[in-house]
């Protein structure tokens, strides 16, 4: 017991440093996904049924969202961004053909692309960038 | 005339009558229901002399989708309004591209579709405005001289139109040869 007390004492003494370290890690986990630039294809060469949204369901400071049906495509579609936390729509655009939209950037966004045609269609890819 | 010959002549007669009826239907009702072709996919504004503000903005050329534009220096400004600015540019693979800047969002969009799309409707890009209404910016063939939605006429110039707070989801494109109504589908979130 007497041997344990000094160790216990050292643990007490180290606790603030560990707390700081843990805090730094937590902050890093929070900030890094938002801050790092990157790109991600979140839907790749698959059919999208009519009026079905596809997303990566990852939040980032998204600034770019693209829907590429493929060469020759004329179908209508949607590109939009949802607030990951409250579901609010940051923007919503419809179009016909291959399309992309780059906004000013807001935090905690999840990008979506959607087939707005009455039938299922093959989509080459949807991708996002931040 | 034998019974067999009579049957054969009746069969030939019926076949001729049915064939005539089908031909008449194709020549009248069939032709009447064929949708009007709006033009040949021509965009005169691409041929006009270059102006200083025809250049695509950096916000558009910086987008990865700018690679869909085959000749950025051939772009033309087709709409210059406080809420939207739009350009047309030739796209790769015979496409036409419409680039739109949305002032309220500080964002830029590009949509590219085959030129032949203009034979049946516009190449368009819609937005939801600050009041929740739907605004549509679109590109139409030279042959189209009017764009309407539920009686509301769009401003049309330089092969481009803008229709603010659009009612419904259908556009009626007018030409000298008639009009064609195009349903754009739902323009608001499904949920």
Coordinates of C-alpha atoms in Angstrom, one line a residue:
Chain A
X1 CA 0.0 0.0 0.0
X2 CA 2.8 2.4 0.9
X3 CA 4.5 1.5 -2.4
X4 CA 1.4 2.3 -4.3
X5 CA 0.9 5.8 -2.8
X6 CA 3.9 7.3 -4.6
X7 CA 2.7 5.9 -7.9
X8 CA -0.8 7.1 -7.2
X9 CA 0.8 10.5 -6.4
X10 CA 2.6 10.5 -9.7
X11 CA -0.6 9.7 -11.5
X12 CA -2.3 12.6 -9.8
X13 CA 0.6 14.9 -10.8
X14 CA 0.5 13.7 -14.5
X15 CA -3.2 14.0 -14.8
X16 CA -3.2 17.7 -16.1
X17 CA -0.7 16.8 -18.8
X18 CA -2.8 13.9 -19.9
X19 CA -5.9 16.0 -19.8
X20 CA -4.2 18.5 -22.1
X21 CA -3.0 15.8 -24.4
X22 CA -6.5 14.2 -24.6
X23 CA -7.9 17.7 -25.2
X24 CA -5.5 18.3 -28.0
X25 CA -6.4 15.0 -29.6
X26 CA -10.1 15.7 -29.3
X27 CA -9.7 19.2 -30.8
X28 CA -7.6 17.7 -33.6
X29 CA -10.2 15.1 -34.4
X30 CA -12.8 17.8 -34.5
X31 CA -10.8 20.3 -36.6
X32 CA -8.7 18.2 -39.0
X33 CA -11.6 16.7 -41.0
X34 CA -12.9 20.2 -41.5
X35 CA -9.6 21.8 -42.3
X36 CA -7.9 19.3 -44.6
X37 CA -8.5 19.7 -48.2
X38 CA -9.6 16.7 -50.1
X39 CA -11.9 15.1 -52.6
X40 CA -14.2 12.1 -52.4
X41 CA -16.3 10.2 -54.9
X42 CA -19.3 9.2 -52.9
X43 CA -21.3 7.4 -55.6
X44 CA -19.6 5.5 -58.3
X45 CA -20.9 3.7 -61.5
X46 CA -24.1 2.5 -60.1
X47 CA -27.8 3.0 -60.8
X48 CA -29.7 5.6 -58.9
X49 CA -33.4 4.9 -58.7
X50 CA -35.8 7.8 -59.4
X51 CA -35.9 10.4 -56.6
X52 CA -33.3 8.7 -54.5
X53 CA -30.6 10.8 -52.9
X54 CA -27.0 9.5 -52.5
X55 CA -24.5 11.0 -50.1
X56 CA -21.3 10.2 -48.3
X57 CA -22.9 11.2 -45.0
X58 CA -19.6 12.6 -43.8
X59 CA -19.5 16.2 -42.6
X60 CA -16.9 18.6 -43.9
X61 CA -16.6 22.2 -45.0
X62 CA -17.8 21.2 -48.4
X63 CA -17.3 23.7 -51.1
X64 CA -17.9 21.6 -54.2
X65 CA -20.5 19.0 -55.3
X66 CA -20.7 17.3 -58.7
X67 CA -23.0 14.9 -60.4
X68 CA -21.7 13.2 -63.6
X69 CA -24.2 11.0 -65.3
X70 CA -21.7 10.2 -68.1
X71 CA -21.3 11.2 -71.7
X72 CA -24.5 11.9 -73.5
X73 CA -26.7 12.2 -70.4
X74 CA -29.6 14.7 -70.5
X75 CA -31.4 13.6 -67.4
X76 CA -32.6 16.0 -64.7
X77 CA -30.9 15.8 -61.3
X78 CA -30.4 17.6 -58.0
X79 CA -27.3 18.7 -56.2
X80 CA -27.7 19.9 -52.6
X81 CA -26.0 20.2 -49.3
X82 CA -27.6 19.4 -46.0
X83 CA -26.5 20.6 -42.6
X84 CA -25.2 17.4 -40.9
X85 CA -26.6 18.5 -37.6
X86 CA -30.0 20.0 -38.1
X87 CA -30.9 18.8 -41.6
X88 CA -31.2 22.3 -42.9
X89 CA -30.7 22.7 -46.7
X90 CA -27.7 24.9 -47.4
X91 CA -28.5 25.0 -51.1
X92 CA -30.6 23.1 -53.6
X93 CA -30.1 23.2 -57.4
X94 CA -31.7 21.2 -60.2
X95 CA -30.4 20.9 -63.7
X96 CA -30.4 18.6 -66.8
X97 CA -27.1 17.0 -67.8
X98 CA -23.8 16.7 -66.0
X99 CA -23.6 19.4 -63.3
X100 CA -21.5 20.8 -60.5
X101 CA -21.9 23.5 -57.9
X102 CA -19.3 25.3 -55.8
X103 CA -20.6 27.3 -52.9
X104 CA -18.9 29.7 -50.5
X105 CA -18.5 26.9 -47.9
X106 CA -20.3 26.2 -44.7
X107 CA -19.4 23.7 -41.9
X108 CA -20.9 20.4 -41.1
X109 CA -22.3 19.8 -44.6
X110 CA -23.1 16.5 -46.2
X111 CA -23.4 16.6 -50.0
X112 CA -26.1 14.8 -51.9
X113 CA -26.9 14.1 -55.6
X114 CA -30.2 12.8 -56.7
X115 CA -31.9 11.5 -59.9
X116 CA -34.8 13.7 -60.7
X117 CA -36.0 11.6 -63.7
X118 CA -39.0 9.3 -63.5
X119 CA -36.8 6.2 -64.1
X120 CA -33.7 4.7 -62.7
X121 CA -30.4 5.7 -64.4
X122 CA -26.8 4.8 -64.4
X123 CA -24.6 7.5 -62.8
X124 CA -20.9 7.5 -63.5
X125 CA -20.1 9.3 -60.3
X126 CA -21.0 12.0 -57.8
X127 CA -18.1 13.6 -56.0
X128 CA -17.4 16.3 -53.4
X129 CA -14.5 18.4 -52.6
X130 CA -13.5 20.6 -49.6
Chain B
X1 CA -66.7 -17.8 -107.5
X2 CA -65.9 -20.7 -105.1
X3 CA -66.3 -20.5 -101.4
X4 CA -62.6 -20.5 -101.0
X5 CA -62.2 -17.6 -103.4
X6 CA -64.9 -15.7 -101.6
X7 CA -63.1 -16.1 -98.3
X8 CA -59.8 -15.0 -99.8
X9 CA -61.4 -11.9 -101.3
X10 CA -63.0 -11.0 -98.0
X11 CA -59.6 -11.5 -96.2
X12 CA -57.8 -9.3 -98.8
X13 CA -60.6 -6.6 -98.4
X14 CA -60.3 -6.6 -94.6
X15 CA -56.6 -6.4 -94.7
X16 CA -56.7 -3.5 -97.2
X17 CA -59.2 -1.7 -95.0
X18 CA -57.2 -2.1 -91.9
X19 CA -54.0 -1.0 -93.7
X20 CA -55.8 2.1 -95.0
X21 CA -57.1 2.9 -91.5
X22 CA -53.6 2.6 -90.0
X23 CA -52.1 4.8 -92.7
X24 CA -54.8 7.4 -92.1
X25 CA -54.2 7.3 -88.3
X26 CA -50.5 7.8 -88.8
X27 CA -51.0 10.6 -91.2
X28 CA -53.4 12.5 -89.0
X29 CA -53.6 11.6 -85.3
X30 CA -50.0 10.2 -85.2
X31 CA -48.5 13.3 -86.8
X32 CA -50.6 15.7 -84.7
X33 CA -49.4 14.2 -81.4
X34 CA -45.7 14.3 -82.4
X35 CA -44.0 17.0 -80.1
X36 CA -42.7 20.1 -81.9
X37 CA -39.0 20.2 -82.5
X38 CA -37.9 23.6 -81.2
X39 CA -34.9 24.1 -83.5
X40 CA -31.7 22.5 -84.6
X41 CA -29.6 23.3 -81.5
X42 CA -28.3 26.6 -82.7
X43 CA -27.1 29.2 -80.3
X44 CA -26.5 32.5 -82.1
X45 CA -25.0 34.2 -79.1
X46 CA -21.9 32.0 -79.4
X47 CA -21.2 33.7 -82.8
X48 CA -21.4 37.3 -81.7
X49 CA -18.4 39.5 -81.3
X50 CA -16.5 39.0 -78.0
X51 CA -17.1 41.6 -75.2
X52 CA -15.0 42.3 -72.2
X53 CA -17.3 40.6 -69.7
X54 CA -17.6 37.4 -71.8
X55 CA -14.7 35.7 -69.9
X56 CA -15.8 33.1 -67.4
X57 CA -15.1 34.2 -63.8
X58 CA -12.3 32.6 -61.9
X59 CA -14.8 31.0 -59.6
X60 CA -16.1 29.0 -62.6
X61 CA -12.8 28.2 -64.2
X62 CA -11.4 27.0 -60.9
X63 CA -14.1 24.3 -60.6
X64 CA -13.1 20.7 -61.6
X65 CA -16.1 20.7 -63.8
X66 CA -14.6 23.5 -65.9
X67 CA -12.8 20.6 -67.7
X68 CA -16.1 19.9 -69.4
X69 CA -15.8 23.2 -71.2
X70 CA -13.9 22.6 -74.5
X71 CA -13.1 26.3 -75.2
X72 CA -13.4 28.7 -72.3
X73 CA -12.3 31.6 -74.5
X74 CA -15.4 31.1 -76.6
X75 CA -17.7 31.7 -73.7
X76 CA -20.4 34.5 -73.9
X77 CA -22.1 36.3 -71.1
X78 CA -25.9 35.7 -71.7
X79 CA -27.4 37.0 -68.5
X80 CA -26.2 39.9 -66.2
X81 CA -28.6 40.5 -63.4
X82 CA -28.0 41.4 -59.7
X83 CA -29.1 37.9 -58.6
X84 CA -27.8 35.8 -61.4
X85 CA -25.0 36.0 -64.0
X86 CA -24.8 33.3 -66.7
X87 CA -22.5 32.3 -69.5
X88 CA -22.7 29.8 -72.3
X89 CA -19.7 27.9 -73.6
X90 CA -19.1 25.0 -75.9
X91 CA -18.5 21.8 -74.1
X92 CA -16.5 18.7 -74.9
X93 CA -18.2 16.0 -77.0
X94 CA -20.6 18.4 -78.7
X95 CA -22.1 19.5 -75.4
X96 CA -23.2 23.0 -74.5
X97 CA -22.4 24.3 -71.0
X98 CA -24.3 26.8 -69.0
X99 CA -22.4 28.5 -66.1
X100 CA -24.3 30.4 -63.5
X101 CA -23.2 32.5 -60.6
X102 CA -25.7 32.7 -57.8
X103 CA -25.2 36.0 -56.0
X104 CA -27.2 35.2 -52.8
X105 CA -25.1 32.0 -52.2
X106 CA -21.8 33.3 -53.4
X107 CA -21.7 30.1 -55.5
X108 CA -21.2 29.0 -59.0
X109 CA -22.7 26.2 -61.0
X110 CA -22.0 24.5 -64.3
X111 CA -24.4 22.2 -66.2
X112 CA -23.5 20.6 -69.5
X113 CA -25.8 18.7 -71.8
X114 CA -25.7 17.6 -75.5
X115 CA -26.5 20.4 -77.9
X116 CA -29.5 18.3 -79.2
X117 CA -31.1 18.8 -75.8
X118 CA -32.2 22.3 -77.2
X119 CA -34.4 20.5 -79.8
X120 CA -36.7 19.4 -77.1
X121 CA -36.2 21.9 -74.2
X122 CA -33.9 24.2 -72.4
X123 CA -30.5 23.4 -70.7
X124 CA -31.3 24.8 -67.3
X125 CA -30.1 25.4 -63.7
X126 CA -32.5 26.2 -61.0
X127 CA -32.0 27.6 -57.5
X128 CA -34.2 28.2 -54.4
X129 CA -34.1 31.9 -53.7
X130 CA -34.1 33.6 -50.3
X131 CA -37.9 33.7 -50.1
X132 CA -38.2 29.9 -50.9
X133 CA -39.3 30.4 -54.5
X134 CA -37.7 28.6 -57.4
X135 CA -35.7 30.6 -59.9
X136 CA -34.7 29.0 -63.2
X137 CA -31.9 30.2 -65.5
X138 CA -31.9 28.4 -68.9
X139 CA -30.5 28.3 -72.3
X140 CA -32.8 27.9 -75.4
X141 CA -32.4 27.4 -79.1
X142 CA -32.4 30.4 -81.6
X143 CA -35.9 29.3 -82.7
X144 CA -37.4 29.9 -79.3
X145 CA -38.8 33.4 -78.9
X146 CA -40.8 33.1 -75.6
X147 CA -40.6 31.1 -72.3
X148 CA -43.6 31.0 -70.0
X149 CA -44.5 29.1 -66.8
X150 CA -48.2 29.2 -65.7
X151 CA -48.7 32.4 -67.7
X152 CA -45.6 34.1 -66.2
X153 CA -43.3 35.2 -69.0
X154 CA -39.6 34.9 -68.6
X155 CA -37.1 37.5 -69.6
X156 CA -35.5 36.1 -72.7
X157 CA -32.4 37.5 -74.4
X158 CA -29.1 36.2 -75.8
X159 CA -30.6 32.7 -76.0
X160 CA -31.0 32.8 -72.2
X161 CA -33.9 33.2 -69.8
X162 CA -34.4 33.8 -66.2
X163 CA -37.8 33.0 -64.6
X164 CA -38.1 34.0 -60.9
X165 CA -40.5 32.5 -58.4
X166 CA -41.6 30.0 -61.0
X167 CA -45.1 28.5 -60.5
X168 CA -45.4 24.8 -61.2
X169 CA -42.8 22.7 -62.9
X170 CA -43.6 23.2 -66.6
X171 CA -42.2 25.6 -69.1
X172 CA -43.8 26.5 -72.4
X173 CA -41.4 27.4 -75.1
X174 CA -42.8 29.3 -78.0
X175 CA -41.5 29.3 -81.6
X176 CA -42.9 30.7 -84.8
X177 CA -44.0 27.2 -85.7
X178 CA -45.9 26.6 -82.4
X179 CA -45.0 25.8 -78.8
X180 CA -43.8 22.9 -76.7
X181 CA -44.4 22.4 -73.0
X182 CA -41.6 20.8 -71.0
X183 CA -41.9 19.4 -67.5
X184 CA -38.8 20.0 -65.5
X185 CA -39.9 17.7 -62.7
X186 CA -39.9 18.7 -59.1
X187 CA -37.7 21.7 -58.4
X188 CA -37.8 21.6 -54.6
X189 CA -36.5 19.0 -52.1
X190 CA -38.5 15.9 -51.9
X191 CA -38.5 15.8 -48.2

